[in-house]
Coordinates of C-alpha atoms in Angstrom, one line a residue:
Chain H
X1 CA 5.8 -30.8 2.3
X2 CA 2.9 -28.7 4.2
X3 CA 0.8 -26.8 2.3
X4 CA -1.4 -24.1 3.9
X5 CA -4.0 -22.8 2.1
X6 CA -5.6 -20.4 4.4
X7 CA -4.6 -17.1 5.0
X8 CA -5.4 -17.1 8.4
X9 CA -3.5 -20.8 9.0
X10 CA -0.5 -19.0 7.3
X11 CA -0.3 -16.1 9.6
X12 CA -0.9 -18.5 12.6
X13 CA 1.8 -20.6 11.6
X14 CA 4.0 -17.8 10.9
X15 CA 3.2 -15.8 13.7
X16 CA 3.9 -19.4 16.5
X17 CA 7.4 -19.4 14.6
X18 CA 8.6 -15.9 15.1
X19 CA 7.0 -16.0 18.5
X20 CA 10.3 -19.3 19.4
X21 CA 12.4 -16.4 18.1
X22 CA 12.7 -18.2 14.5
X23 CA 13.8 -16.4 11.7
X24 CA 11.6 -16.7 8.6
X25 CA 12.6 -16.2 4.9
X26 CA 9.9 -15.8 2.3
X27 CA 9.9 -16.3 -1.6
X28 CA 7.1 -15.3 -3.6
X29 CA 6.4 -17.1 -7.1
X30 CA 4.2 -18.0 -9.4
X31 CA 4.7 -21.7 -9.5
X32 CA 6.0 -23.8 -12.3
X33 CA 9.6 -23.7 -10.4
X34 CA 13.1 -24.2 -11.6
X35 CA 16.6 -23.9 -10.8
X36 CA 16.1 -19.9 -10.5
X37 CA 13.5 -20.3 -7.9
X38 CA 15.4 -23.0 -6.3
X39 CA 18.2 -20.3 -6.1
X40 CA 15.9 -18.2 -4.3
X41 CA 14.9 -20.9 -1.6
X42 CA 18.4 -21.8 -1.3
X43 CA 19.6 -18.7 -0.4
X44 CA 16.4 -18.2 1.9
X45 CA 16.9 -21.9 3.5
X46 CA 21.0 -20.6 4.4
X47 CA 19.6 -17.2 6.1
X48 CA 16.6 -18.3 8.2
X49 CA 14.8 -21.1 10.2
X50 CA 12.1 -21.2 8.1
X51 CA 11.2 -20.7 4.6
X52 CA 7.5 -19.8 3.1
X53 CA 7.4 -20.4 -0.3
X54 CA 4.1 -19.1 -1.8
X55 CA 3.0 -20.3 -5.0
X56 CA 0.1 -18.3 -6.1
X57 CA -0.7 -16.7 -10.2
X58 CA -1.8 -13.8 -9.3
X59 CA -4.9 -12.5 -11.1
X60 CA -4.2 -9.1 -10.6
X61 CA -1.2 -8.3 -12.2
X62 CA -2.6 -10.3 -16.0
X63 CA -4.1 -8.2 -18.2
X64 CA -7.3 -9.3 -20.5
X65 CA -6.0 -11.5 -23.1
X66 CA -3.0 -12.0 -21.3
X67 CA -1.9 -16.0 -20.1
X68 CA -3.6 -16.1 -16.3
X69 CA -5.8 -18.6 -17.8
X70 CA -3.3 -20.7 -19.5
X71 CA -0.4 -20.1 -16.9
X72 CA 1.4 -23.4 -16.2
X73 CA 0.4 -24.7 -12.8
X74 CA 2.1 -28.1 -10.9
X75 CA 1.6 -27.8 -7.5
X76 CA 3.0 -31.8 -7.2
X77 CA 6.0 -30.8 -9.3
X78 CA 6.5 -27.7 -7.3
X79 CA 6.5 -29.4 -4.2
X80 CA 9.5 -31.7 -4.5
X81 CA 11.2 -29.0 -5.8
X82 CA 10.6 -26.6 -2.9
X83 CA 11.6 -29.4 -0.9
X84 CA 14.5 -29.9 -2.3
X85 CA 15.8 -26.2 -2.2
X86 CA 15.3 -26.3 1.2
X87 CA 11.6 -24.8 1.7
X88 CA 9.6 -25.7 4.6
X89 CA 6.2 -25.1 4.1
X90 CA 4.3 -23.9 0.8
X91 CA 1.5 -21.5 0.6
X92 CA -1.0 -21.7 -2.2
X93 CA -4.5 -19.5 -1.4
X94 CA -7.0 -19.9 -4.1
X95 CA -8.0 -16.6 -6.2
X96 CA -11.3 -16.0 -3.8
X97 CA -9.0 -16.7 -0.6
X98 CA -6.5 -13.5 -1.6
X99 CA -9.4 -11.5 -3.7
X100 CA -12.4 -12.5 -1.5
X101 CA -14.4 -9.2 -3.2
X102 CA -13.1 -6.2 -5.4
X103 CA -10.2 -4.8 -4.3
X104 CA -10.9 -1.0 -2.3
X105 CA -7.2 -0.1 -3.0
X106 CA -4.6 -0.6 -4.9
X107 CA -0.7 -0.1 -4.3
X108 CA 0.7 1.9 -7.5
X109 CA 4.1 3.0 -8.1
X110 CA 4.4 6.5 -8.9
X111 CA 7.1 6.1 -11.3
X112 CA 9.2 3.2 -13.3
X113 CA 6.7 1.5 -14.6
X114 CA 6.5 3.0 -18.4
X115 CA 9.8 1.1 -18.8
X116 CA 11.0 -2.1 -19.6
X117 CA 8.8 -4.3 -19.4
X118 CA 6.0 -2.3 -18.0
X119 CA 5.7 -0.5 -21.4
X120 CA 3.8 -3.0 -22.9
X121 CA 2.2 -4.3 -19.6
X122 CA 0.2 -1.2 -18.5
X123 CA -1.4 -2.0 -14.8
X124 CA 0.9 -4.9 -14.4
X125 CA 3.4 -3.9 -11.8
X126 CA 0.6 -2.3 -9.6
X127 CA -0.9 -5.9 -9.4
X128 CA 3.1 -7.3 -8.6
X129 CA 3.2 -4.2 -5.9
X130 CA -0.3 -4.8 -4.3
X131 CA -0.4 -9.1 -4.2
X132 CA 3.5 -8.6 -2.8
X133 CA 2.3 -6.1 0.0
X134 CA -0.6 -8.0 1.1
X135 CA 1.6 -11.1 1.0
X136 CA 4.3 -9.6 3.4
X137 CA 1.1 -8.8 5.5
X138 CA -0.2 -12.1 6.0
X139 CA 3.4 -13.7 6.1
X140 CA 5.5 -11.1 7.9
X141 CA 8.7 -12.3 7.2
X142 CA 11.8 -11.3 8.3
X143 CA 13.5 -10.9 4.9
X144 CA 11.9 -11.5 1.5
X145 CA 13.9 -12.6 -1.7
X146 CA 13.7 -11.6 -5.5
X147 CA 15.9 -12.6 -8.4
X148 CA 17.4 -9.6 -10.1
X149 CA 16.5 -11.6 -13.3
X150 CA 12.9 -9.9 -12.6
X151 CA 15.3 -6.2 -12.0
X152 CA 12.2 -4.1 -12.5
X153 CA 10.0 -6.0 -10.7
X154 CA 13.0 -6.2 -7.7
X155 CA 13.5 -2.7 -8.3
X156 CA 9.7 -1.8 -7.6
X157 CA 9.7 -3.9 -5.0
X158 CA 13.0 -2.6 -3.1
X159 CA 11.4 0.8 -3.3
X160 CA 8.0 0.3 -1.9
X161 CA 9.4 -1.2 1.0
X162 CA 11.3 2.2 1.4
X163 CA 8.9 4.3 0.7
X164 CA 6.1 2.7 2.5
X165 CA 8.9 2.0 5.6
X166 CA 7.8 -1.8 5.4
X167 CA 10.0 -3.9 7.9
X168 CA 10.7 -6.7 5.5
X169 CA 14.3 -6.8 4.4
X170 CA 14.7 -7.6 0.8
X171 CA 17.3 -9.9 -0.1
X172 CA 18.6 -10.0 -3.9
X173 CA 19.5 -13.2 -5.2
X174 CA 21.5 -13.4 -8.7
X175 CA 20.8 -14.4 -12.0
X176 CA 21.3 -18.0 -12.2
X177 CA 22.7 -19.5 -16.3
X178 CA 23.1 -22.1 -17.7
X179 CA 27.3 -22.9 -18.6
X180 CA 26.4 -21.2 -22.0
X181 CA 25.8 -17.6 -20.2
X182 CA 21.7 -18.0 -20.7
X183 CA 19.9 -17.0 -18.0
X184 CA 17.4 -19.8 -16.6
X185 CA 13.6 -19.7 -17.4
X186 CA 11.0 -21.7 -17.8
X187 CA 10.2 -19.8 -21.1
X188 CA 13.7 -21.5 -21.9
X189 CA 11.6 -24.8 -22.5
X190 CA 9.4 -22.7 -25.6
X191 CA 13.2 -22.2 -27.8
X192 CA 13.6 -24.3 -30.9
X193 CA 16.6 -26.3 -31.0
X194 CA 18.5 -23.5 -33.3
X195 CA 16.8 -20.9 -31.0
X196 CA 18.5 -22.1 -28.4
X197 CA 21.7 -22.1 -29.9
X198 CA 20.9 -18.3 -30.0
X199 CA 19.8 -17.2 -26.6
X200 CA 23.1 -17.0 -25.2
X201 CA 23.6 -14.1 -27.6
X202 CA 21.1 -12.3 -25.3
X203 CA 23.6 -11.9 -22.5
X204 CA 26.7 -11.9 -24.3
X205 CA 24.7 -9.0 -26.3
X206 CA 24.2 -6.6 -22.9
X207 CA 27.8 -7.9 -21.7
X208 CA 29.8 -6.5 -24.4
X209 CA 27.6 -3.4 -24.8
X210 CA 27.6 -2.6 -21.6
X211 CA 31.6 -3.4 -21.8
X212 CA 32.6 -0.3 -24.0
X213 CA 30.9 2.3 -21.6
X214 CA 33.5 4.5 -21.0
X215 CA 34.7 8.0 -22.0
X216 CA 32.4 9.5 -24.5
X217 CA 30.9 6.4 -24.6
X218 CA 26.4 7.8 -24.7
X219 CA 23.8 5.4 -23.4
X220 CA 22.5 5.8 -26.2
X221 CA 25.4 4.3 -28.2
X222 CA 25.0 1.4 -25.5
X223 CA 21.9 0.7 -26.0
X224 CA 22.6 0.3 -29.9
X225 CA 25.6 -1.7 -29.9
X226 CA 23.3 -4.2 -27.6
X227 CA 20.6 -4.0 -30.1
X228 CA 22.8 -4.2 -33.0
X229 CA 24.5 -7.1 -31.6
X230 CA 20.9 -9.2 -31.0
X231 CA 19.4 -8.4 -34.7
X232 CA 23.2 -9.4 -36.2
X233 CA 23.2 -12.7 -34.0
X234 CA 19.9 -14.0 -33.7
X235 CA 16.5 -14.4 -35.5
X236 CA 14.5 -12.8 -32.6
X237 CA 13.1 -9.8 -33.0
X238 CA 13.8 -6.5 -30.3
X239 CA 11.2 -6.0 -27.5
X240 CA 13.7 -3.2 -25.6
X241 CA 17.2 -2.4 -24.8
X242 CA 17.4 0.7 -22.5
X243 CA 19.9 1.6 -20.0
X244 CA 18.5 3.0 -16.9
X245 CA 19.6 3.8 -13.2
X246 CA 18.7 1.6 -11.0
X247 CA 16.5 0.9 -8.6
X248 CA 15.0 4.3 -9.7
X249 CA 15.0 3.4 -13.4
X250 CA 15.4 7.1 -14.7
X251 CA 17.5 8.7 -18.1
X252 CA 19.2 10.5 -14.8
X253 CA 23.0 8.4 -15.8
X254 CA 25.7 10.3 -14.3
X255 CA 29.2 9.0 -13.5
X256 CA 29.8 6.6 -10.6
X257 CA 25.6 5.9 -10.6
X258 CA 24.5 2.5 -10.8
X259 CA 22.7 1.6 -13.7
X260 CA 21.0 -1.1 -15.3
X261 CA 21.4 -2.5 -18.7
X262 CA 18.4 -4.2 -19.6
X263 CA 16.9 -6.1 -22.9
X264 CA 14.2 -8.3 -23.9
X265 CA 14.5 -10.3 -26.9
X266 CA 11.1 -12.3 -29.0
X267 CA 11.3 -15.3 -30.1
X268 CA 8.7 -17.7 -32.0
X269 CA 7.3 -18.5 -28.4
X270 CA 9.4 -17.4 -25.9
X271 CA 10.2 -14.1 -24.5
X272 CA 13.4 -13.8 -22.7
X273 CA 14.3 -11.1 -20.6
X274 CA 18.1 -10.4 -19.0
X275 CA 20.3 -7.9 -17.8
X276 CA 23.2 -6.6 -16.2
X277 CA 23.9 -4.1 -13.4
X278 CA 26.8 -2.0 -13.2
X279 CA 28.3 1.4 -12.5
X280 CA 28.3 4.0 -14.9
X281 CA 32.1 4.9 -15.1
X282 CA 33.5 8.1 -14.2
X283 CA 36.0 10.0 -16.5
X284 CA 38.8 8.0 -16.6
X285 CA 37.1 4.4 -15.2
X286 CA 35.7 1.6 -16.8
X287 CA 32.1 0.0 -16.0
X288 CA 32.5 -1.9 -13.0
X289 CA 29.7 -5.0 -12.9
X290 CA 27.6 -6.0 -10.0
X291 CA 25.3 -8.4 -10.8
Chain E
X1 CA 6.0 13.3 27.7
X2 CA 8.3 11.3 25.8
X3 CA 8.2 13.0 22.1
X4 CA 9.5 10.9 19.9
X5 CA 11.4 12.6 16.0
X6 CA 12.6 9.6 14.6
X7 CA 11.5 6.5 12.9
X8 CA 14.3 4.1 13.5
X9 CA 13.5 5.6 17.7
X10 CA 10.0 4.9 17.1
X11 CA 10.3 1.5 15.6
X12 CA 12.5 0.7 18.3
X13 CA 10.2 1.7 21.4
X14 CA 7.3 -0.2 19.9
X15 CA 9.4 -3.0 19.2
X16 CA 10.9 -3.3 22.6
X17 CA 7.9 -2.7 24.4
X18 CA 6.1 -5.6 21.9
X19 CA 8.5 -8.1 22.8
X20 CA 7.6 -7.9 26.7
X21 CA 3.9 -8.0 26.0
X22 CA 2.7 -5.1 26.2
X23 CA -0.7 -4.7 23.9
X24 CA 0.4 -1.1 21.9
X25 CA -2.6 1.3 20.9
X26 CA -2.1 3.9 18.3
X27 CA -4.2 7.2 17.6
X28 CA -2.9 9.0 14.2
X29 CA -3.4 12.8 14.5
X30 CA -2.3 16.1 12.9
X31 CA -1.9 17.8 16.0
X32 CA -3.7 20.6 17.7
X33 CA -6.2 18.0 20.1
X34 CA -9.1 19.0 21.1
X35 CA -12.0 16.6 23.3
X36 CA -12.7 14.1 19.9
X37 CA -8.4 13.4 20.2
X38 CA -8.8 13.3 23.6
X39 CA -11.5 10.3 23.4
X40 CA -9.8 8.5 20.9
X41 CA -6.5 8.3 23.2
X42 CA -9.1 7.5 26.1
X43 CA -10.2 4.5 24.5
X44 CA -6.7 3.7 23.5
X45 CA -5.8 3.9 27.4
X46 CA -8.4 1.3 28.6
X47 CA -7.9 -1.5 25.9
X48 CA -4.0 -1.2 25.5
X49 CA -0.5 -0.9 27.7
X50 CA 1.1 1.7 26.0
X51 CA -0.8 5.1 23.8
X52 CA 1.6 6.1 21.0
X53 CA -0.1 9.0 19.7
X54 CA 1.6 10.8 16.7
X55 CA 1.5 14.4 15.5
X56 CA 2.0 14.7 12.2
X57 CA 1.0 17.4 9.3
X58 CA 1.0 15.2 6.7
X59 CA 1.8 17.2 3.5
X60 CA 0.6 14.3 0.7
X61 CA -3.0 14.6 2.1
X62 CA -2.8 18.8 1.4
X63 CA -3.3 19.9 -2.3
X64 CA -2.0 22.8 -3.6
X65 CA -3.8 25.5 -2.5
X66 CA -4.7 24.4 0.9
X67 CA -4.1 24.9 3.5
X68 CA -1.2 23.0 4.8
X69 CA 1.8 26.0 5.8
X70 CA -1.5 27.4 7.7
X71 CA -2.7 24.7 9.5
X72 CA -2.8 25.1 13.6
X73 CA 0.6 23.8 15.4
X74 CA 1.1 23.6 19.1
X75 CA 3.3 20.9 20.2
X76 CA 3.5 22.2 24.1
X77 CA -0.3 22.5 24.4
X78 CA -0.7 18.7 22.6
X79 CA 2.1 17.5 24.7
X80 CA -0.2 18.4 27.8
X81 CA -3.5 17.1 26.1
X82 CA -2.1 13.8 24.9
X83 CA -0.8 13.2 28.7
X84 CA -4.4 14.3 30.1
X85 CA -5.8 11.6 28.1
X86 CA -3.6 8.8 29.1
X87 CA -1.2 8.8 25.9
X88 CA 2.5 7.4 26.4
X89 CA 4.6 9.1 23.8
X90 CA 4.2 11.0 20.9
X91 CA 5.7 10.2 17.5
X92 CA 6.5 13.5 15.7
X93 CA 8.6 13.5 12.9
X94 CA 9.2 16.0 10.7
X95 CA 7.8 15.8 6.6
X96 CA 11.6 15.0 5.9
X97 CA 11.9 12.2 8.2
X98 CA 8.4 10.8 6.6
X99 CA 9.1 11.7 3.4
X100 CA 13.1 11.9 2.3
X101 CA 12.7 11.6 -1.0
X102 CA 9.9 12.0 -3.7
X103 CA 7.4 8.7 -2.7
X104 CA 7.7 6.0 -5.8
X105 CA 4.5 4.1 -4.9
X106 CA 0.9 5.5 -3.2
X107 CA -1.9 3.7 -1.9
X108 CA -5.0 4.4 -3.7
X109 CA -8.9 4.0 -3.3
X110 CA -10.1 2.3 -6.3
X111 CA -13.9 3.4 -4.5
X112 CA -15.4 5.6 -2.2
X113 CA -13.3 8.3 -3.1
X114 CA -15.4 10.5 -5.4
X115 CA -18.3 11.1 -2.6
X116 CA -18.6 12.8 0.8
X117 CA -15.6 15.2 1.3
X118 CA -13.9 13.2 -1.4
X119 CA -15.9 15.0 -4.3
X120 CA -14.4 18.2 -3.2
X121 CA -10.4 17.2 -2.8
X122 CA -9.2 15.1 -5.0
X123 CA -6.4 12.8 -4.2
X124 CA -6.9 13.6 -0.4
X125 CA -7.4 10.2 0.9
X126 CA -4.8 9.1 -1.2
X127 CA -2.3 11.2 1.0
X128 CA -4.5 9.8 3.7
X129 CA -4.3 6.0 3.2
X130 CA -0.2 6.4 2.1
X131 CA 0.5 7.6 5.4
X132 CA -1.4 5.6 7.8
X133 CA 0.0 2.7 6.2
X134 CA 3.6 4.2 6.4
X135 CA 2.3 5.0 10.0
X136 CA 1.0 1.3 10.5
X137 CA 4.7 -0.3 9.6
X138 CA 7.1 2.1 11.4
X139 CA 4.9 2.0 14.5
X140 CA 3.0 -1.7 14.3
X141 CA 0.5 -1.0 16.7
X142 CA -2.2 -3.5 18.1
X143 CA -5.0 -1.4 17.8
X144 CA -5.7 1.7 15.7
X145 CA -8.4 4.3 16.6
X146 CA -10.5 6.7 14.6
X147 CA -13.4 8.6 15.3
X148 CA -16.8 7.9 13.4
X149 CA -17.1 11.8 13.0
X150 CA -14.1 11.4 9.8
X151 CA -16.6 8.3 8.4
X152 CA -15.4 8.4 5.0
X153 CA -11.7 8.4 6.1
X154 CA -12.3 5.8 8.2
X155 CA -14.1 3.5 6.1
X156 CA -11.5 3.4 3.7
X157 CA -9.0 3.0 6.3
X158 CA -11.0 0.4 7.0
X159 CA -11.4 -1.3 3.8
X160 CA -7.1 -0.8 3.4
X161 CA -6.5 -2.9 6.1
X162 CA -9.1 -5.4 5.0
X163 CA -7.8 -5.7 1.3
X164 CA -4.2 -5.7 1.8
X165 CA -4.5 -8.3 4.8
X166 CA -2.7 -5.8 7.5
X167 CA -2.9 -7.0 10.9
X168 CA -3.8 -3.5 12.8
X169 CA -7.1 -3.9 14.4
X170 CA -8.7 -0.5 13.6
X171 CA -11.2 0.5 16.3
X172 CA -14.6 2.7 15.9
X173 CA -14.8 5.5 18.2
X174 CA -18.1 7.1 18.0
X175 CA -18.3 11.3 18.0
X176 CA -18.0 13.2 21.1
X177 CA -21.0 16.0 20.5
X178 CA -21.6 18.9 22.8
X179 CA -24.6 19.3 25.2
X180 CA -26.4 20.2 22.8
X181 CA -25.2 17.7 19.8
X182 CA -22.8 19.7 17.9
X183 CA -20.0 17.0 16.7
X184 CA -16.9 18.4 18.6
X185 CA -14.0 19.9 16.2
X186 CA -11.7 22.4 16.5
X187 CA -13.1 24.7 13.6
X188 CA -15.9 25.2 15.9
X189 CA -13.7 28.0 17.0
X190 CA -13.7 29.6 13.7
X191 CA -17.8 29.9 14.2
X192 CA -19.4 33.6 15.2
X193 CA -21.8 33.7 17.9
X194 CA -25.2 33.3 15.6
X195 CA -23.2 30.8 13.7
X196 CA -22.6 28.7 16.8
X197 CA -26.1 28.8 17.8
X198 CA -27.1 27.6 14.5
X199 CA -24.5 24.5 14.5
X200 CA -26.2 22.2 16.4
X201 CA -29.3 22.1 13.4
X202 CA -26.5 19.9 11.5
X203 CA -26.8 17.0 13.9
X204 CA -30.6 17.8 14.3
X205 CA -30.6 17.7 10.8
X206 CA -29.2 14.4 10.3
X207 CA -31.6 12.7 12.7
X208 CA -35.0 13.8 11.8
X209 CA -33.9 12.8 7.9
X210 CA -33.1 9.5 8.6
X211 CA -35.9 8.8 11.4
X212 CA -37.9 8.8 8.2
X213 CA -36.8 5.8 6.5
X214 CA -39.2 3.7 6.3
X215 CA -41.7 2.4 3.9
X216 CA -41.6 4.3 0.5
X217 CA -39.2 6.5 1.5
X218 CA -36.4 7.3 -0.8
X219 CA -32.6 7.8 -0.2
X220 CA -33.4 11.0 -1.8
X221 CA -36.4 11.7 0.0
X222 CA -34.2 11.6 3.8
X223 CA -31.3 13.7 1.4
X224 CA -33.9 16.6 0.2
X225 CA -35.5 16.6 3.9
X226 CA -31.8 17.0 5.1
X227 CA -30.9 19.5 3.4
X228 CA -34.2 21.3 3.7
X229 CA -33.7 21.4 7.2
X230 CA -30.4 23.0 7.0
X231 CA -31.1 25.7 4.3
X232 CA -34.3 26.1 6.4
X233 CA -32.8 26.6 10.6
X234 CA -29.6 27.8 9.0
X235 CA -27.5 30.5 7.8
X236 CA -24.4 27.9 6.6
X237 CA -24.3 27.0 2.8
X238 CA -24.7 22.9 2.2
X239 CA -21.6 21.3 0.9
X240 CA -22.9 18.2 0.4
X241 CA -25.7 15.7 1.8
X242 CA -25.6 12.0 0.8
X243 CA -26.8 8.3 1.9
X244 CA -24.3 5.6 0.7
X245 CA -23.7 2.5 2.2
X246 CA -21.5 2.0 4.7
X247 CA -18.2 1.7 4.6
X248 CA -18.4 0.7 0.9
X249 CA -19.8 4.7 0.1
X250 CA -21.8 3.5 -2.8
X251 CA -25.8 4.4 -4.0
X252 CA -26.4 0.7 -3.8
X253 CA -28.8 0.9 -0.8
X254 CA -30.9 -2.3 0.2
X255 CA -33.4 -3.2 3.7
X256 CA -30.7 -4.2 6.1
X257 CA -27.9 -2.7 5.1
X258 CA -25.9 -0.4 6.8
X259 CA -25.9 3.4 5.5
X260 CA -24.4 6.9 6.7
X261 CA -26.0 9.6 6.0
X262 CA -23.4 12.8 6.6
X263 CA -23.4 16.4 5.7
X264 CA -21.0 19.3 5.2
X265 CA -22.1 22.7 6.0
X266 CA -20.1 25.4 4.9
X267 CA -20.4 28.9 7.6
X268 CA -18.3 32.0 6.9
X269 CA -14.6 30.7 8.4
X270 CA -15.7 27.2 9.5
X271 CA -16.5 24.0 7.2
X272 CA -18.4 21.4 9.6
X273 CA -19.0 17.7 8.7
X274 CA -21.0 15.2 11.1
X275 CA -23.0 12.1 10.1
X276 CA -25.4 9.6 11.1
X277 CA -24.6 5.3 10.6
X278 CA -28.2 3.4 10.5
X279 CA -29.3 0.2 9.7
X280 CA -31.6 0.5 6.2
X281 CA -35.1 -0.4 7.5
X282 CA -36.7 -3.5 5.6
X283 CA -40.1 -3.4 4.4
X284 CA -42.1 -2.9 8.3
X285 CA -39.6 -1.5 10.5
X286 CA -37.9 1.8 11.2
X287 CA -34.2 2.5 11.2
X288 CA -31.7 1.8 13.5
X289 CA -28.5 4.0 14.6
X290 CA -25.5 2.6 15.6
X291 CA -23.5 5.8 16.2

């Protein structure tokens, strides 16, 4: 499995592809990969020619005291697994290679970012937004793909390109779980054997909440069947449950929007995140899901 | 002249014309050219194939207040200018093809914002660098010119295309002065007779300051002597004079560095800016000007 670990090597390499008229998929990650990621390369490796995988923990988006220090790193592991899925050539810049002096500029989303998870990550998403921009810069792929595990992170993402009329085409790739309903994670690995046991309550939590929407049926009331439903079935404690459109992740819920159900749930020493996407029913429908 | 409304026509042409080699050179404008537009699409015309100039009054760069529903349009008279100069098509969409929705992300300076013309407008060159990068994806150019007379803007253009790893090659084009040095703009219009005579003491202004760096000689010192010089030959009120480096735009001065030195002037109906880029002099010699 190549590894380039230039930027200027990547865009060469990229660049001598597209110029034979191949197609080139791109997934972004932080490393450490599992089956979701694999997902992601798969689904690249079916769509394209070639498929840049970058591994890179990006500095930016950590906040002081957060884990950029501790984040787990095996570029050996990571390899064979890239390879597996499909990828064909890794990128993995060093820190000075993508931050080479203080950054001039940053890219900052205007709104969606004092929800979910960016609550309690102030600054975070504008580090996701910026390292993913200059990324699809130096790779200038033809289509890009994000789990909608990470929905706020894919929903930032999805409207940058937009709004910033970015060629890349962003291709959404779907939650993959385990039989028992819980989605994959490498925070999975941090559960205690009777936490584990639990975790599948996190989904089956946000799927029959987000089951009863319906006439008369308030976000609100969605949002606390989900939460009742977690702190009834399991010892972790609450980060967030808030229903949201999406990609815009607004209060805005009409009928017949799409809308995102979203939750993340603390245990000892794992945070786990899921959620569901579906339409919010119109007067005489039921919730209709998508992802 | 091919005028082009569109984005998806624009990102079309530029794609089509790539794709049989044809080097594309871009000058971003707000309309109304005058000689400095002219020399920008000049120099576009002798390095590239094809000129896409675009015409655009961007409304993000405009705060409230300004004077954005006033500013000079003349389509007809640009269409003949951009042609004169050896442009191929103009790209001129309207604020509701750039901008169909409210924008969910920006590009922001994190530096070099609150000096120069920055001081006086805040959030200005975030407008600025938002649209030239939305500019720089729809149109994909090669090469893109500015003039040295906008030093600030182009510095952080500059710097944005550096940090976020676009591959746009920006190119310098140094300010097209009158006989008798004024910068040309097209406020000079707005000047009265004894104003006009007066407007050339700017430039003069700028050059006898900085011919005194040398030994012992202050960044302060070459300010106070520019703006001495103005007050002095001048009826116009100083805006602002400052040496910062360049293109960071920061105090931190040092023998061999490169440093503007740039003035506004304010005259009754007419704001004029023009600057100076020199090489710092270390401890024996003198400075040097590179535009």
């Amino acid at each position: 499995m190549k590894v380039i670990e230039t930027i200027q090597e990547m865009t060469h390499y990229t660049e001598t592809a597209k110029s034979s008229g191949q197609r080139i998929g791109f997934v972004p990650t932080m490393g450490f990969l599992h089956a979701g990621h694999q997902q992601l390369i798969e689904t690249a490796a079916e769509e394209n020619d070639i498929v840049v995988v970058s591994i890179f923990v990006n500095p930016l988006q950590f906040a002081p005291g957060e884990d950029y220090e501790t984040y787990p790193r095996d570029l050996s592991a990571d390899k064979r697994a890239a390879k597996a899925a499909g990828g064909s050539v890794i990128f993995a810049p060093s820190a000075d290679e993508m931050y080479p002096r203080s950054m001039s500029v940053r890219v900052l989303p205007a709104q969606g970012t004092d929800v979910l998870c960016g609550r309690s990550r102030p600054g975070h998403f504008d580090g996701v937004l910026t390292v993913v921009q200059k990324l699809f810069h130096i790779i200038d792929p033809d289509t890009a793909y994000f789990g909608t595990k990470d929905a706020q992170q894919l929903a930032l993402v999805e409207n940058m390109v937009h709004d910033l009329n970015s060629r890349v085409r962003i291709g959404r790739v779907p939650t993959v779980r385990e039989a028992d309903g819980l989605a994959k994670s490498s925070r999975n690995e941090n559960l205690t054997i009777e936490e584990r046991k639990e975790a599948p309550e996190l989904y089956q939590a946000l799927y029959t909440a987000s089951a009863q929407a319906g006439v008369g049926i308030s976000a609100e009331m969605i949002e606390a069947a989900a939460c009742e439903h977690l702190t009834t079935h399991t010892r972790g404690s609450v980060d967030y449950v808030e229903l949201l459109t999406y990609p815009e992740l607004t209060k805005d819920i009409a009928p017949g929007k799409t809308v995102i159900l979203a939750a993340a749930l603390k245990f000892r020493h794992a945070r786990l995140i899921d959620n569901l996407i579906f339409t919010w029913p119109d007067n005489e429908g039921t919730a209709q899901f998508k992802a």
